[in-house]
Coordinates of C-alpha atoms in Angstrom, one line a residue:
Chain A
X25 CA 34.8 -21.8 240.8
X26 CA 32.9 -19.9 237.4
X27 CA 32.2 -16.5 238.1
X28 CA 30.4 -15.1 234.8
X29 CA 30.7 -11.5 233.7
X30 CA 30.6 -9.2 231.1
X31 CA 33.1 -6.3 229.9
X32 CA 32.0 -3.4 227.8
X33 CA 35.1 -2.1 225.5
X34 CA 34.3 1.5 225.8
X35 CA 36.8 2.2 222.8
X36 CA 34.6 0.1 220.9
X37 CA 30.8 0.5 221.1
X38 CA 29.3 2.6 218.5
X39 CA 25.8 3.1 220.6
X40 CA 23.8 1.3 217.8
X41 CA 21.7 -0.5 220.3
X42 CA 21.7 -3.7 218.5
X43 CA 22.3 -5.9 222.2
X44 CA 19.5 -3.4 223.0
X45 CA 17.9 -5.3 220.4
X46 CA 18.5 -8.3 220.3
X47 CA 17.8 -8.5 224.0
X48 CA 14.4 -7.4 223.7
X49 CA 13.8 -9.6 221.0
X50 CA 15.2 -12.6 222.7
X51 CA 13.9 -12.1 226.2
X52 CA 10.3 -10.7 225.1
X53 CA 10.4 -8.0 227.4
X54 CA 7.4 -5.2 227.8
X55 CA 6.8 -1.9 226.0
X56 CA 9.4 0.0 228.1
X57 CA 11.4 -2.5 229.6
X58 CA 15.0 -3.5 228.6
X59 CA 17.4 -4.9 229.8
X60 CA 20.0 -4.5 228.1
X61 CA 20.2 -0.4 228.0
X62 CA 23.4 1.8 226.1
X63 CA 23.2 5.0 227.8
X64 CA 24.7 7.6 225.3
X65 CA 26.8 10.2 227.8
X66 CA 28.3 13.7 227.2
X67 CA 31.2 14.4 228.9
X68 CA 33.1 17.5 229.5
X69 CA 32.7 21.2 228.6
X70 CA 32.6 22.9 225.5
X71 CA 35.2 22.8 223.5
X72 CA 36.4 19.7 225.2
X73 CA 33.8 17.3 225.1
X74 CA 33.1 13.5 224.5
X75 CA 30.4 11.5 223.5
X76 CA 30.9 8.2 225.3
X77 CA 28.2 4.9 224.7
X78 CA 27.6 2.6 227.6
X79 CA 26.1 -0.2 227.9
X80 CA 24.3 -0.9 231.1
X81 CA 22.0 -3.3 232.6
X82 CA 22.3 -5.7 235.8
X83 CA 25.7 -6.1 236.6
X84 CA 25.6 -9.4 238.5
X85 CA 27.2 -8.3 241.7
X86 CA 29.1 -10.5 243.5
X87 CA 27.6 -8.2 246.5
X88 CA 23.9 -7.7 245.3
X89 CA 21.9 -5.3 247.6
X90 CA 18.6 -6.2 245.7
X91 CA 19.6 -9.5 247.1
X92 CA 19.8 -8.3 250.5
X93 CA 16.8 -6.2 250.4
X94 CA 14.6 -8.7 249.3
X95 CA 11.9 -9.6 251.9
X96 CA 10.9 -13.3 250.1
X97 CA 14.3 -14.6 248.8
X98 CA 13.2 -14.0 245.4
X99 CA 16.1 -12.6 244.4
X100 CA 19.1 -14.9 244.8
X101 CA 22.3 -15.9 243.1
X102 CA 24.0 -18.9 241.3
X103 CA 26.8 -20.4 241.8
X104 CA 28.6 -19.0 239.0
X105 CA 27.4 -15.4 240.4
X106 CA 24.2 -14.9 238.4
X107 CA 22.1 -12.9 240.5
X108 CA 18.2 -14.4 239.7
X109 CA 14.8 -13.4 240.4
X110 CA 12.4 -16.5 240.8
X111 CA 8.8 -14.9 239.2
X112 CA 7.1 -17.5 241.8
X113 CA 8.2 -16.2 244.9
X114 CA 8.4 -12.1 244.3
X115 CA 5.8 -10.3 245.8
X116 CA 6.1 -7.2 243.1
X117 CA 7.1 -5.0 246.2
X118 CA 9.7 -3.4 244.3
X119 CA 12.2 -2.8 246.9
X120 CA 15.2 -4.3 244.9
X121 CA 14.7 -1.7 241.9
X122 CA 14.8 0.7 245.0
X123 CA 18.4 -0.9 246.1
X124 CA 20.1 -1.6 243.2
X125 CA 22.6 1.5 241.8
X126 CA 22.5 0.7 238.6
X127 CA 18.7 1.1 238.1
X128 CA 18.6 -2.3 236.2
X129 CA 15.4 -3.9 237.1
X130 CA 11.7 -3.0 236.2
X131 CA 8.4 -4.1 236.9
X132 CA 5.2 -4.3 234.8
X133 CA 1.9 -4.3 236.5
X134 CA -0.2 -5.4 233.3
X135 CA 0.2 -6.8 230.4
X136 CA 0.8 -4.3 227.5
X137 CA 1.9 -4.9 223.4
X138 CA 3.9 -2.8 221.0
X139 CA 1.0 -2.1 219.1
X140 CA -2.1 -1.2 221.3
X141 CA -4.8 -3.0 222.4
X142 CA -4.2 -6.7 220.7
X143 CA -1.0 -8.9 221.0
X144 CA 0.8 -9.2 218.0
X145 CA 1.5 -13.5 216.9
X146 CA 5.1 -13.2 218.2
X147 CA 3.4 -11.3 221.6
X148 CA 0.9 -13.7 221.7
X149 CA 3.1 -17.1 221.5
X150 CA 5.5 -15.1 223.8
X151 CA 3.9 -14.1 226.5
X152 CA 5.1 -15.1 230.3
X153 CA 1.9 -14.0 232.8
X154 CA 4.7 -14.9 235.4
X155 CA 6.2 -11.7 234.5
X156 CA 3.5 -9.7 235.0
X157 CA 3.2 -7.8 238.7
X158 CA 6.9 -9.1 239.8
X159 CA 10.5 -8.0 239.4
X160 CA 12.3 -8.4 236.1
X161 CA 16.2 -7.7 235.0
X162 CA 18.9 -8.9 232.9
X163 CA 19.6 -12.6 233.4
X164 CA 22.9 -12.7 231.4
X165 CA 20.9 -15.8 229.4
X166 CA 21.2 -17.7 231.8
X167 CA 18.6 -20.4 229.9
X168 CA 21.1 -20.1 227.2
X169 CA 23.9 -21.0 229.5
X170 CA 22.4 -23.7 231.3
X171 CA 21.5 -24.9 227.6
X172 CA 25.2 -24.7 226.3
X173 CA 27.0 -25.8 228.9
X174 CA 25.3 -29.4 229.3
X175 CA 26.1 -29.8 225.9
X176 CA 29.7 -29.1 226.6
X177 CA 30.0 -25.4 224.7
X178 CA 31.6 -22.8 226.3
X179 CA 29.9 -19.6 227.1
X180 CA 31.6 -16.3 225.9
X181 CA 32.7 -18.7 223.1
X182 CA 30.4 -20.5 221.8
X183 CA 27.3 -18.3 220.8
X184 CA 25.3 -20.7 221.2
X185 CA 26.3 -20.7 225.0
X186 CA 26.4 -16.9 225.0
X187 CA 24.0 -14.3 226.0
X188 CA 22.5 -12.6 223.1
X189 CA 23.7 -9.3 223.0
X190 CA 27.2 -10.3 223.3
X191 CA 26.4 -12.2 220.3
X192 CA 24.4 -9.1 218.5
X193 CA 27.6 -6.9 218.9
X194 CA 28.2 -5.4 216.0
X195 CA 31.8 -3.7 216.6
X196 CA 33.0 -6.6 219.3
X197 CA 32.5 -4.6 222.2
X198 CA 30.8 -7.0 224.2
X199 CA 32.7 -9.9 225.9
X200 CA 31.1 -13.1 228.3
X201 CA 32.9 -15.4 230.1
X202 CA 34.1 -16.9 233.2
X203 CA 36.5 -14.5 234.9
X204 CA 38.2 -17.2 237.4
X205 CA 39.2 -19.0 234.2
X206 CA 43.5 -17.9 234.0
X207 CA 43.4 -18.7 230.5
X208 CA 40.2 -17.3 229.3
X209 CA 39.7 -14.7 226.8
X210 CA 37.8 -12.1 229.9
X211 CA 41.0 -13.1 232.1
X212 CA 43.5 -11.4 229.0
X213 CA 41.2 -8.9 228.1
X214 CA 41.0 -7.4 232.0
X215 CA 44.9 -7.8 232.2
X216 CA 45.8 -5.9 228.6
X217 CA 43.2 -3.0 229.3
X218 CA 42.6 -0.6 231.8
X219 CA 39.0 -1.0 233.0
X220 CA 36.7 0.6 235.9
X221 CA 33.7 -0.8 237.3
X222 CA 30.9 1.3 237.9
X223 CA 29.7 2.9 241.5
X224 CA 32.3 0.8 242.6
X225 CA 32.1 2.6 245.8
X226 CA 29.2 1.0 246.9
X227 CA 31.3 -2.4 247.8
X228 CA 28.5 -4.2 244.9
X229 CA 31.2 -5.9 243.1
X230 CA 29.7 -5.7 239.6
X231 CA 30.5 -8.3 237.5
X232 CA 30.3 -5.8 234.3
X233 CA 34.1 -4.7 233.8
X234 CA 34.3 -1.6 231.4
X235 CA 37.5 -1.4 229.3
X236 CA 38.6 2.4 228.7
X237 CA 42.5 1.8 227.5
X238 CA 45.3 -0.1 226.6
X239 CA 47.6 -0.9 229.0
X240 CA 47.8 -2.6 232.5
X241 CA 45.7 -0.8 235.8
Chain B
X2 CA 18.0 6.3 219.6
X3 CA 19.6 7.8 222.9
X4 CA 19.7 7.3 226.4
X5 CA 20.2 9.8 228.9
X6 CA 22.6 9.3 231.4
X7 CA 20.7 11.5 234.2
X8 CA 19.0 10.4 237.2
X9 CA 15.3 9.2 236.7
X10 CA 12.6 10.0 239.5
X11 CA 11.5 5.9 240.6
X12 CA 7.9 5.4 239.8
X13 CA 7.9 2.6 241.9
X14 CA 6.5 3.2 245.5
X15 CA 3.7 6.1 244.8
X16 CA 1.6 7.6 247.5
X17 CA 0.4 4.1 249.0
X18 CA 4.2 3.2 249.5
X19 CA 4.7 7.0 251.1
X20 CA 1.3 6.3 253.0
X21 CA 3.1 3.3 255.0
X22 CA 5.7 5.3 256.1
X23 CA 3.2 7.9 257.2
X24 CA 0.9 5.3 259.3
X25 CA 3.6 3.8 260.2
X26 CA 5.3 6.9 262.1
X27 CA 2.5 8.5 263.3
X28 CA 1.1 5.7 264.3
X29 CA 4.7 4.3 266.3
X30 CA 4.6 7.7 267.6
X31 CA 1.0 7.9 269.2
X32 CA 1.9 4.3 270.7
X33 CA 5.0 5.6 272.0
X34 CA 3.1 8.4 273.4
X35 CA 0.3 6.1 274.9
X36 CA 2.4 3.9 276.4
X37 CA 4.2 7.0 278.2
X38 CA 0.3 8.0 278.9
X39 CA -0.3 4.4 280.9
X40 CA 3.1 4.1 282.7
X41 CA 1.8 7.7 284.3
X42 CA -1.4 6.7 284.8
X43 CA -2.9 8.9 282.2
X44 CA -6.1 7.2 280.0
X45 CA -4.1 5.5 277.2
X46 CA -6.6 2.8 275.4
X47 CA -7.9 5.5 272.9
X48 CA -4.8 6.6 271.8
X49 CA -3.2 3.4 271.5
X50 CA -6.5 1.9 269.4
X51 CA -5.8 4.8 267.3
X52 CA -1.9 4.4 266.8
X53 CA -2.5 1.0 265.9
X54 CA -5.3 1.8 263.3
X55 CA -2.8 4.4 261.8
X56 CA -0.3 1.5 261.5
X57 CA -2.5 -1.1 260.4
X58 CA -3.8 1.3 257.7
X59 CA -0.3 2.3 256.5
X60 CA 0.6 -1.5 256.4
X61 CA -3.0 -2.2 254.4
X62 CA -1.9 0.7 251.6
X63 CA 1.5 -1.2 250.8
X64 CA -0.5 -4.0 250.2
X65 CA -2.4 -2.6 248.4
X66 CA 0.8 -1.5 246.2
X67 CA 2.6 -5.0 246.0
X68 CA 2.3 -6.8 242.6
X69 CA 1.3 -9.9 244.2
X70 CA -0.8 -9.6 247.3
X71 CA -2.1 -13.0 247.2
X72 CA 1.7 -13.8 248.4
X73 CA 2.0 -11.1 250.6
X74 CA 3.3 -13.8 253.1
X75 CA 6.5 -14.5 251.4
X76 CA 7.3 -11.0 252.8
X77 CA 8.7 -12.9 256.1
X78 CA 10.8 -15.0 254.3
X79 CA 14.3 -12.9 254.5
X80 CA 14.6 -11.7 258.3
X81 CA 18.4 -12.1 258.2
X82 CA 19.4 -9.2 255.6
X83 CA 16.0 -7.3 254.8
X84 CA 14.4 -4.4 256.8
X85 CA 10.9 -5.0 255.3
X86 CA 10.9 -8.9 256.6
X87 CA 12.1 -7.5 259.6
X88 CA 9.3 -5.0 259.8
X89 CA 7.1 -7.5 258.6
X90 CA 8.0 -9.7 261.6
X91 CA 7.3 -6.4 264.3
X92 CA 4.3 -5.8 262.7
X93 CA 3.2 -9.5 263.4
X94 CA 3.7 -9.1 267.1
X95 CA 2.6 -5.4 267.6
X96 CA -0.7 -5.7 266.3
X97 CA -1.6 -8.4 267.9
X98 CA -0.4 -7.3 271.4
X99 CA -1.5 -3.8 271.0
X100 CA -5.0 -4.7 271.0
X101 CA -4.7 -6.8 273.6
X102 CA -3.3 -3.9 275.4
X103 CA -6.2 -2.0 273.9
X104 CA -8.3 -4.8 275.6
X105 CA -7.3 -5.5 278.5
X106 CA -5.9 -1.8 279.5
X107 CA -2.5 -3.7 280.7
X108 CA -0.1 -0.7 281.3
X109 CA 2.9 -3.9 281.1
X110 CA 1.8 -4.4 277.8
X111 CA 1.4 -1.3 276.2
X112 CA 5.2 -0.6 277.4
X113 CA 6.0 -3.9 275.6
X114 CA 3.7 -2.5 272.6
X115 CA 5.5 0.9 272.4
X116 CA 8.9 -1.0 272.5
X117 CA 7.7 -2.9 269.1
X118 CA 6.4 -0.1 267.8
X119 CA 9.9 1.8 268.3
X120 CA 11.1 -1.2 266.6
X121 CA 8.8 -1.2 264.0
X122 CA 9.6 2.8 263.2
X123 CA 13.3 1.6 263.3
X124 CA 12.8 -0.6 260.4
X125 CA 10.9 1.7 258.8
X126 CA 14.0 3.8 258.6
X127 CA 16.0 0.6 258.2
X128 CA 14.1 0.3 254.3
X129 CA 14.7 3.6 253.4
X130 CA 18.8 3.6 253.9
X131 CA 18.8 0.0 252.8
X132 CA 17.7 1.5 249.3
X133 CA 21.2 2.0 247.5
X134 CA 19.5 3.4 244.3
X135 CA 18.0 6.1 245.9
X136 CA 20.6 8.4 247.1
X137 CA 18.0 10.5 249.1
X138 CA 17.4 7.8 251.1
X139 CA 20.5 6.1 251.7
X140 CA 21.7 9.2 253.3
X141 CA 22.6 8.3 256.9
X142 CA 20.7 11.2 258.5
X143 CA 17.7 9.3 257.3
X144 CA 17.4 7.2 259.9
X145 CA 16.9 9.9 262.7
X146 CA 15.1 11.3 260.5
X147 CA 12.4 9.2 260.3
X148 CA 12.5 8.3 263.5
X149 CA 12.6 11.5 265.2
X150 CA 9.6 12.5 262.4
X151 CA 7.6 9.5 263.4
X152 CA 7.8 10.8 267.3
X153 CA 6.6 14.1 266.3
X154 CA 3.8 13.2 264.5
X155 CA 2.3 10.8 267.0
X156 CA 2.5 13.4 269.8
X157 CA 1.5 15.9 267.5
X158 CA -1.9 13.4 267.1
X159 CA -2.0 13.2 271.0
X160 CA -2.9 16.8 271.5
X161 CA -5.2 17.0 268.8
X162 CA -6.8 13.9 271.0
X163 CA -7.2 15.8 273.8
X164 CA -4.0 16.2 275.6
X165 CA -3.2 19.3 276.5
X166 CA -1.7 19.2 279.7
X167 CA 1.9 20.8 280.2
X168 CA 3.5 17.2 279.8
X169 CA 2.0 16.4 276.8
X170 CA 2.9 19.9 275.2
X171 CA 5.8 19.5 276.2
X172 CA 6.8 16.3 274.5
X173 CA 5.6 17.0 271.4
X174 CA 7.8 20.6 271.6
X175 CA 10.6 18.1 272.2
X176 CA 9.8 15.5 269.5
X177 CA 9.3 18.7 267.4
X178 CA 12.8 20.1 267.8
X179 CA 14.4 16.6 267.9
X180 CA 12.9 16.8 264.2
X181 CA 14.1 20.1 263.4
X182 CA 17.6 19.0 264.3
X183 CA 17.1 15.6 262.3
X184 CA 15.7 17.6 259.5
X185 CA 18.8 20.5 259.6
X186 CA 21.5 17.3 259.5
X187 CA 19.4 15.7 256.8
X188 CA 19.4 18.2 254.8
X189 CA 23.2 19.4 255.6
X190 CA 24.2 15.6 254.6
X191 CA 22.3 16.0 250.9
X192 CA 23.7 18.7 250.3
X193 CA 27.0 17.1 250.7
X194 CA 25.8 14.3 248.5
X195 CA 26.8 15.6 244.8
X196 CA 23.9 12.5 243.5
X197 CA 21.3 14.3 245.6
X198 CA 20.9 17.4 243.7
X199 CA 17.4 17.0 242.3
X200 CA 16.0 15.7 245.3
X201 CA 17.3 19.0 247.3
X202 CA 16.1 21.0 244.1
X203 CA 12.4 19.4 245.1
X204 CA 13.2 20.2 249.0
X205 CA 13.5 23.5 248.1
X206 CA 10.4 23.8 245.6
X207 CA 6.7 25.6 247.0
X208 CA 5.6 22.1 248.3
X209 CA 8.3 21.7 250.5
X210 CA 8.6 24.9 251.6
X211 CA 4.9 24.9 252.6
X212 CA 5.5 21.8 254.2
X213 CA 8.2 23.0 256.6
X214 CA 6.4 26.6 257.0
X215 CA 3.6 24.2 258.8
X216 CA 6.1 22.3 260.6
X217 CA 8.0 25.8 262.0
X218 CA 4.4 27.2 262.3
X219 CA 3.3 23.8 264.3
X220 CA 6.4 24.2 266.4
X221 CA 5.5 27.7 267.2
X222 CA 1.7 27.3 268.4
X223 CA 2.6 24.0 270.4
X224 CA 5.4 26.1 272.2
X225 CA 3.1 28.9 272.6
X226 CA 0.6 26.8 274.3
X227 CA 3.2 25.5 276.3
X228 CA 4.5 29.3 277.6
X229 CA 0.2 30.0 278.0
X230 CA -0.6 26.9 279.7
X231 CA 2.3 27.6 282.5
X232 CA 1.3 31.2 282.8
X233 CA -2.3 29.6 283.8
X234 CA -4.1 31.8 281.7
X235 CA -7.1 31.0 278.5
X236 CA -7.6 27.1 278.9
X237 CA -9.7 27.5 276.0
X238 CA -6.6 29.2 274.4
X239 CA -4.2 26.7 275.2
X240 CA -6.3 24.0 273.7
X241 CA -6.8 25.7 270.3
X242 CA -3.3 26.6 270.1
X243 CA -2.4 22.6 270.9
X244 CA -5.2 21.4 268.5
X245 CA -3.7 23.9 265.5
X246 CA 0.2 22.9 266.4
X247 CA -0.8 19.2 266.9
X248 CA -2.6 18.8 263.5
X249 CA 0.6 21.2 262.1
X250 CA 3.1 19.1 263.4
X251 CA 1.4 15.6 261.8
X252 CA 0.0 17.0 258.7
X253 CA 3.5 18.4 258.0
X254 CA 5.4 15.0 258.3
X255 CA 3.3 13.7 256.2
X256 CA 3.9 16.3 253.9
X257 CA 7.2 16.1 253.9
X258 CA 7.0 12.1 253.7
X259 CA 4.7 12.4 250.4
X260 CA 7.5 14.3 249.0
X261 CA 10.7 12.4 250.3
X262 CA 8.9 9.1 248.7
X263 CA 7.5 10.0 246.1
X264 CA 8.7 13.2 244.6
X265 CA 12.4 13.5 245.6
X266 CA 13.1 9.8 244.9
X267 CA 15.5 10.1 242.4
X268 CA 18.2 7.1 241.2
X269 CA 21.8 6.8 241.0
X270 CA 22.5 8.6 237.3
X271 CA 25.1 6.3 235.8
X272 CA 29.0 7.4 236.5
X273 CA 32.0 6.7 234.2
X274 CA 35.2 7.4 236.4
X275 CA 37.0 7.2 232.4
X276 CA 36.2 8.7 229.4
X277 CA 37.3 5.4 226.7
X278 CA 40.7 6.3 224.6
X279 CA 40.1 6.9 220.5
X280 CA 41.5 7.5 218.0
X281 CA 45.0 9.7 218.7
X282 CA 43.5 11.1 221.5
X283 CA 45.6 10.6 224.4
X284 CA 44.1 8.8 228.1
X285 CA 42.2 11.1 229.9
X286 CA 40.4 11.0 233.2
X287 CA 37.5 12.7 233.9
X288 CA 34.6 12.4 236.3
X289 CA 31.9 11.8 234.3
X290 CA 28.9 11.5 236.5
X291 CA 26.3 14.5 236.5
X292 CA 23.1 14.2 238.4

């Protein structure tokens, strides 16, 4: 079985919001919607503080409660643990962004641009009505996957096969792949570094690992 | 550009999402009530015709929220994990039956009505924990909560109806305390919630505190009537003091609704358990979350 997730290198992101980006860019998302978010935390108290940068957005859980909330079956999951909204069948109630923990999805009731009234060529060419009224998040790329993998590249490798703010990364903090694969690059990162996964409590099973150390858990 | 890791109030479900749960308890609790009204023999038809307008109009405000309406149906599509298909599916069979009830005057069916509308006030609870990212909601004590607000409200509505005989004053003095208690462990359980924080700052704001002054004052006038109407004494009396505490008792859970829904709706703030390793620094663990 594939099981695709991401891992955030903690160590490594430098907040410049280039996924942020590059996501919003590739996905064509609304004035004030992204998917791909890098929070930028304080920690601590003065003197002994820490500025940490985290990137956040749907985590794919292997456990999704917007899954199990949702009242139409929009929301469902791949085989390979992408958790998906189909824009046909959501009703726009919104319960999912009330049930997810990680506060990952968003919904637009009307059409909006970047710069006022009028659609810019790139909005205009761009534009998915489907979005409009329903519930939207993070899809990993999943177009870009399905894309890559019939032509036999590898996703997480191959950028071509990758989601796009893996591919944006500036400092390599971003890694995609298929954690059930023993020999894959996510497989060695997880076992070299000490990682956490985030409200882990909640029994979600995220599939976005974040990598804080050196060293085996 | 920065992000703030705090908690965000949703802007989701506004005051047509808080005005489903509102119709939707009142109106499960005046059923409830009616139904207790028929299997004594009381007049019930009213009361029920009015429990299921408050539920039909709570249900027609949601609608009027969803992004797509013209699919509202797909709503009934997940009854074997979501609360909302399940209430969905209720709602399909109490409306219906209730005014058949309302109809006919069948005392067997408005039991049968006031069992779906228990139901019905159970999922209605059923959403609200179901809702991970809200830790307000997903609090346990919710449920009761809700439920014992719903009960409280509807009886409340019953006196202001009409009802003020020593049964009926005496069951919404129950409900009331039965939501006193639920509200007391609700709030206890928040405060034991270290996510909660905001939404107990906005439980203890004016708004809130004007909302539960009504409920304690509601409380008050419908017990009063109660302690008058036994003593036999100022009919006229005991009906304005059941009128005043009725109207109290709803018009506070709905206060108190507004504000759970709406205003003290506040998500999960993201929560690193590590802080990451630079540098020559060495490993350090630290709770990072803050509300």
């Amino acid at each position: 079985m594939t099981r695709y997730v991401m891992v955030a290198d903690l160590r490594r992101c430098v907040g410049c919001q280039t996924c942020t980006a590059a996501c919003k860019e590739g996905n064509a998302t609304p004035p004030g919607v992204q998917w791909r978010r890098v929070l930028d935390l304080e920690t601590g108290t003065y003197p002994d503080v820490n500025r940490v940068f985290v990137p956040v957005g749907c985590q794919h859980c292997a456990n999704p409660p917007c899954m199990e909330v949702c009242p139409s079956t929009a929301t469902g999951q791949r085989a390979d643990g992408i958790v998906t909204i189909d824009y046909d069948l959501c009703i726009g109630c919104s319960y999912c962004i009330m049930a997810c923990p990680y506060d990952a999805r968003s919904l637009v009731d009307r059409t909006e641009y970047a710069f006022g009234e009028a659609a810019t060529a790139a909005e205009a060419a761009r534009a998915d009505r489907r979005t409009i009224g329903v519930a939207t998040k993070c899809t990993f790329c999943a177009g870009r996957i399905d894309a890559g993998t019939a032509r036999g590249l590898v996703p997480g490798q191959d950028p071509e096969a990758t989601p796009l703010c893996v591919n944006s990364c500036i400092s390599g903090a971003l890694s995609f792949g298929d954690i059930e694969d023993p020999t894959g690059p996510i497989a060695s990162l997880l076992a070299e570094n000490q990682w956490f996964r985030m409200h882990e409590s909640e029994g979600t099973e995220p599939g976005f690992y974040y990598i804080w150390d050196k060293g085996k858990l | 550009m920065s992000q703030s890791m705090a908690s965000r109030r949703q802007r989701y479900w506004d005051l047509r999402a808080a005005g489903n749960f509102i119709g939707g308890g009142t109106g499960a609790g005046l059923i409830i009530t009616a139904a207790l009204a028929a299997a004594m023999g009381a007049p019930f038809r009213l009361a029920l015709a009015i429990g299921l307008g408050f539920v039909a109009a709570g249900l027609s405000l949601v609608w009027l929220e969803i992004g797509k309406p013209w699919r509202a149906l797909n709503v009934f599509f997940h009854p074997r994990t979501s609360w909302m298909t399940r209430e969905g599916i209720v709602a399909g069979g109490l409306v219906p039956l209730g005014l058949f009830a309302v109809a006919t005057g069948s005392t067997a069916a408005a039991i049968v009505v006031a069992l779906l509308a228990a139901g019905f006030l159970f999922c209605q609870a059923r959403i609200l924990r179901a809702a991970r990212g809200i830790p307000a909601w997903r609090q346990a004590e919710i449920v009761p909560l809700i439920l014992a607000t719903g009960l409280a409200e509807g009886s409340g509505v019953y006196l202001i109806a009409g009802a003020h005989t020593l049964r009926w004053l005496a069951l919404a003095l129950l409900a009331g305390l039965l939501r006193e208690a639920a509200w007391l462990a609700y709030r206890a359980g928040l405060a034991g919630t270290e996510a909660a924080a905001r939404s107990l700052a906005v439980f203890d704001a004016a708004p809130a505190r004007l909302a539960r002054g009504a409920q304690l004052a509601g409380l008050g006038l419908i017990a009063l009537a109660l302690a008058t109407g036994a003593l036999g004494v100022t009919p006229w009396g005991v009906a304005v003091l059941a009128w005043v505490g009725g109207a109290l008792a709803a018009l506070a859970g709905w206060g108190v609704k507004a504000l759970l829904i709406v205003r003290a709706a506040f998500t999960r703030a993201a929560a690193i358990p590590m802080v990451p390793t630079r540098g020559g620094g060495g490993s350090r663990a630290r709770q990072a979350s803050r509300p």
